[in-house]
Amino acid sequence: MRYFLAFLAGILLCSNITNAQKPVQQSSSEIYHSLEKLNFLGTALYIAAHPDDENTRLISYLSNETKARTGYLSLTRGDGGQNLIGPELRELLGVLRTQELLAARRIDGGEQFFSRANDFGYSKHPDETLEIWNKEAVLGDVVWAIRNFKPDVIINRFDHRSPGTTHGHHTSSAMLSFEAFDLANDKNAYSKQLELTETWQPQRLFFNTSWWFYGSQEKFDEADKSKMVNLDIGTYYPILGRSNNEIAALASSQHLCQGFGRLSQRGTENEYVELLKGSMPKNSNDIFEGIDTSWSRVPGGKAVGEILYAVEENFDFANPSKHLPQLLEAYELLQKVDDPYWKALKSQELKNIILNVGGLYLEASAETAFSNPGGKMKVNIEALNRSSADIILKSISISSTDKELKPSIALKNNEKQTFEIDLDIPEATDYTSPYWLREKGTLGMYKVDNQKLIGKPETPRAFLAKFQLEFNGKALTFEKPVIYHYAKPDKGELFQPFEILPEATASFSDKVLIFADGEPKKISVTVKAHADNIKGELQLSHSKGWAVDAESKPFKIANKGDEQTLIFTLTPPADEDASFISPIIKLNGKEITKELVMIDYDHVPTQSVLLPSEAKVVRLNIKKSGEHIGYIVGAGDEVPESLSQIGYIVHTIEPSSIAKGSLDKYDAVVVGIRAYNVVDELKFKQRYLFDYVEKGGNLVVQYNTASRWGDQFENLAPYPITLSRDRVTDENSAVEIIDKKNTLVNYPNKIDAADFNGWVQERGLYFPDKWAKEFTPVLSMSDKGESDKKGSILIAPYGKGNYIYTGLSFFRELPAGVPGAYKLFANMLSVEKNVQPTKLN
Ligand SMILES: [Zn+2]
């Protein structure tokens, strides 16, 4: 039982220790705010599907006004979306969005959790979602989150009663939460979890409704609100100097890769939650009404509360360290409390308050940003007491190692103590990398075998420095992750995680290599050293039919951080084929098959992600005409690189340089995804694009979104065309060629049904639903149970040239090496001039 309780405490607390590296140093008013939270014993969990679904106004309100322990369970990490600020997509986007959620929670005071569900892309109905996710597993993860977090109150972002009206992931999140509310307390459900945790019954379940779910403000005003609780989430916090909605806007502005940077809000705003399960709070706008949230709810807690309520009431803002004796006494009493959940949680909160009240600064900083398993590392320790309290630094140890210093030295007021610890990194230390990406999952699920990791936002850090301090004979241990701490002249002081990396990693410069003919290609593999003086061999593994000039090549790198590029010559088979090649580093008897991807932005801590290193190689028999392609970059896509692979020479066109006649030199001009949404200047350049077509040019416009398009800009095409929100999300949906004679499906590559096999994520999005008679639709496709969508690719002659609009997701298919998508794109670029120019009005 002891072991179980200690372990339970471990699970509960890890969620509190995120890897935000910057040490938190609280001012008096912030300490006071923490004290108020310390004295509230209630928990709320908000549940939705994606990063950005969460209502930060409500999370901030629960955390800062109600002062509850507040969590957000996002079932996915948002891997399936788009990225407005950089190249990360799929699992790397999930890593970035995880960090953006953590950044949001650091501002609104919430905690962050996930399930193993993978955001596989848009789905229209929860039936589809729950089939692609493993419903039983994701439901189990929600139950696990509830059993560990122990919420009194759960709030769903979405309505579980309205499948088909929003993203299938959204409705699914609400349906699973609705089911898990009772299952969490059923000892026969997911009983294996109960070896590690306990059952739990939340008291109330709400749905965070709003006028949006009713179609209009008027309809919502008329709706029956007898089951609703109304909260004013515009409340002002003098202690923090901000309104709740200001904090919320700051938090949601962390979702930068989704373009959520926004203005802050102030003033009264109403938020409604509708009761789904449990009893309606009586005459109250308090969702915790009737739930004991005082220290009395814990056996033995009353005595702790008596001390802590008095500290809160008599708090000395000018000299908070005055309260140290009472806080230490409360801490001691708290250790006798017979409730592992509250004991662990409140001990951690109380220790943080003690640290801040004493102005204590404890830091363990590694001398370099990373080391390797079996490597060495010097850690610099700083310990400082900025109060007049008598504090003795008894010992400093580093977890996962046997290193311990026992200085037993008095920390005198404002006299800094420093120490050095030489670490031998154990050979068995795991690499630092997101735990959910360590093994290959499925389309709908990440594979995580270790139950203790499920739900955690990040991989727990391997090395924690433990500072044992003694206050008047009472020992307390404080844990701090070992960090890397440095300064950049143009950025100031920076903190980042200290990481464990392999001695070397290898990566291909291109993730997809298209062999458009039988000629061999030179393949560059870059070996990057993460240790000094490494020497080994690199083997290139490939499948049958492909041939390489040497099975392995030697490398030797003197300094960590340096790279060496090795060139292999790869010859494709004669017939069409698609397979993978991967590099294997052979070094000191180890085989390393990983590549390292760094994600580096100012608003989140730097992330090191280790992924299986591989490149897709595709042998195609593709024909094309034309050579020089002009590309106008939109929101960012990898289509230009893909076109280079099949032999086009792609020129990036700066919108400012577009002028009369400037495009005439290109065989075709392609407009990147969402260009008209993100490049305002293009609307003034549209006439030059049409001039280019009129004179015989070939213009291909990829998808733009309908919503922001609106009335901003009307001449998207030379003839009227209306974008809609039509999309076909099933990448396997049947495609019918409706204009079999059309050049787009005949020249120079014959396109047939097989060319629509092996597509990824979706067919396409924001298809036009109305177009002028000059346009010819070529394909028809639909998702299950929906009407046929014919606007995925439209072509119209204009003057001597052609205008093509396509919502097909080439930006996903080409980088994924989908053969049919290459052929279709080559056909769009190869359309011949009209012999008979169209008559223009
Ligand atoms: Zn969403």
PDB file of N, CA, C and O and ligand atoms in Angstrom, residues 49-53 158 166-167 169-170, ligand 1:
ATOM      1  N   ALA A  49     -11.236  18.272 -28.167  1.00  0.00           N
ATOM      2  CA  ALA A  49     -10.510  17.376 -29.075  1.00  0.00           C
ATOM      3  C   ALA A  49      -9.150  17.882 -29.522  1.00  0.00           C
ATOM      4  O   ALA A  49      -8.250  17.094 -29.780  1.00  0.00           O
ATOM      5  N   HIS A  50      -9.001  19.204 -29.642  1.00  0.00           N
ATOM      6  CA  HIS A  50      -7.796  19.739 -30.300  1.00  0.00           C
ATOM      7  C   HIS A  50      -7.184  20.887 -29.490  1.00  0.00           C
ATOM      8  O   HIS A  50      -7.894  21.558 -28.748  1.00  0.00           O
ATOM      9  N   PRO A  51      -5.890  21.158 -29.751  1.00  0.00           N
ATOM     10  CA  PRO A  51      -5.322  22.423 -29.282  1.00  0.00           C
ATOM     11  C   PRO A  51      -6.115  23.545 -29.949  1.00  0.00           C
ATOM     12  O   PRO A  51      -6.330  23.470 -31.167  1.00  0.00           O
ATOM     13  N   ASP A  52      -6.573  24.487 -29.205  1.00  0.00           N
ATOM     14  CA  ASP A  52      -7.371  25.681 -29.610  1.00  0.00           C
ATOM     15  C   ASP A  52      -8.871  25.470 -29.411  1.00  0.00           C
ATOM     16  O   ASP A  52      -9.649  26.404 -29.481  1.00  0.00           O
ATOM     17  N   ASP A  53      -9.333  24.230 -29.186  1.00  0.00           N
ATOM     18  CA  ASP A  53     -10.758  24.020 -28.882  1.00  0.00           C
ATOM     19  C   ASP A  53     -11.096  24.599 -27.517  1.00  0.00           C
ATOM     20  O   ASP A  53     -12.226  24.975 -27.247  1.00  0.00           O
ATOM     21  N   PHE A 158     -17.907  20.492 -26.348  1.00  0.00           N
ATOM     22  CA  PHE A 158     -18.850  20.224 -27.437  1.00  0.00           C
ATOM     23  C   PHE A 158     -20.066  19.458 -26.933  1.00  0.00           C
ATOM     24  O   PHE A 158     -20.075  18.912 -25.835  1.00  0.00           O
ATOM     25  N   THR A 166     -20.523  19.256 -36.386  1.00  0.00           N
ATOM     26  CA  THR A 166     -19.178  19.839 -36.285  1.00  0.00           C
ATOM     27  C   THR A 166     -18.183  18.709 -36.564  1.00  0.00           C
ATOM     28  O   THR A 166     -18.586  17.585 -36.876  1.00  0.00           O
ATOM     29  N   HIS A 167     -16.894  19.027 -36.508  1.00  0.00           N
ATOM     30  CA  HIS A 167     -15.825  18.044 -36.699  1.00  0.00           C
ATOM     31  C   HIS A 167     -16.145  16.780 -35.874  1.00  0.00           C
ATOM     32  O   HIS A 167     -16.506  16.885 -34.692  1.00  0.00           O
ATOM     33  N   HIS A 169     -14.221  14.740 -34.515  1.00  0.00           N
ATOM     34  CA  HIS A 169     -13.396  14.653 -33.308  1.00  0.00           C
ATOM     35  C   HIS A 169     -14.067  15.405 -32.160  1.00  0.00           C
ATOM     36  O   HIS A 169     -13.983  15.007 -31.006  1.00  0.00           O
ATOM     37  N   HIS A 170     -14.710  16.532 -32.498  1.00  0.00           N
ATOM     38  CA  HIS A 170     -15.330  17.370 -31.463  1.00  0.00           C
ATOM     39  C   HIS A 170     -16.443  16.602 -30.757  1.00  0.00           C
ATOM     40  O   HIS A 170     -16.447  16.472 -29.533  1.00  0.00           O
TER      41      HIS A 170
HETATM   42 ZN    ZN B   1     -11.136  21.497 -32.908  1.00  0.00          ZN
END
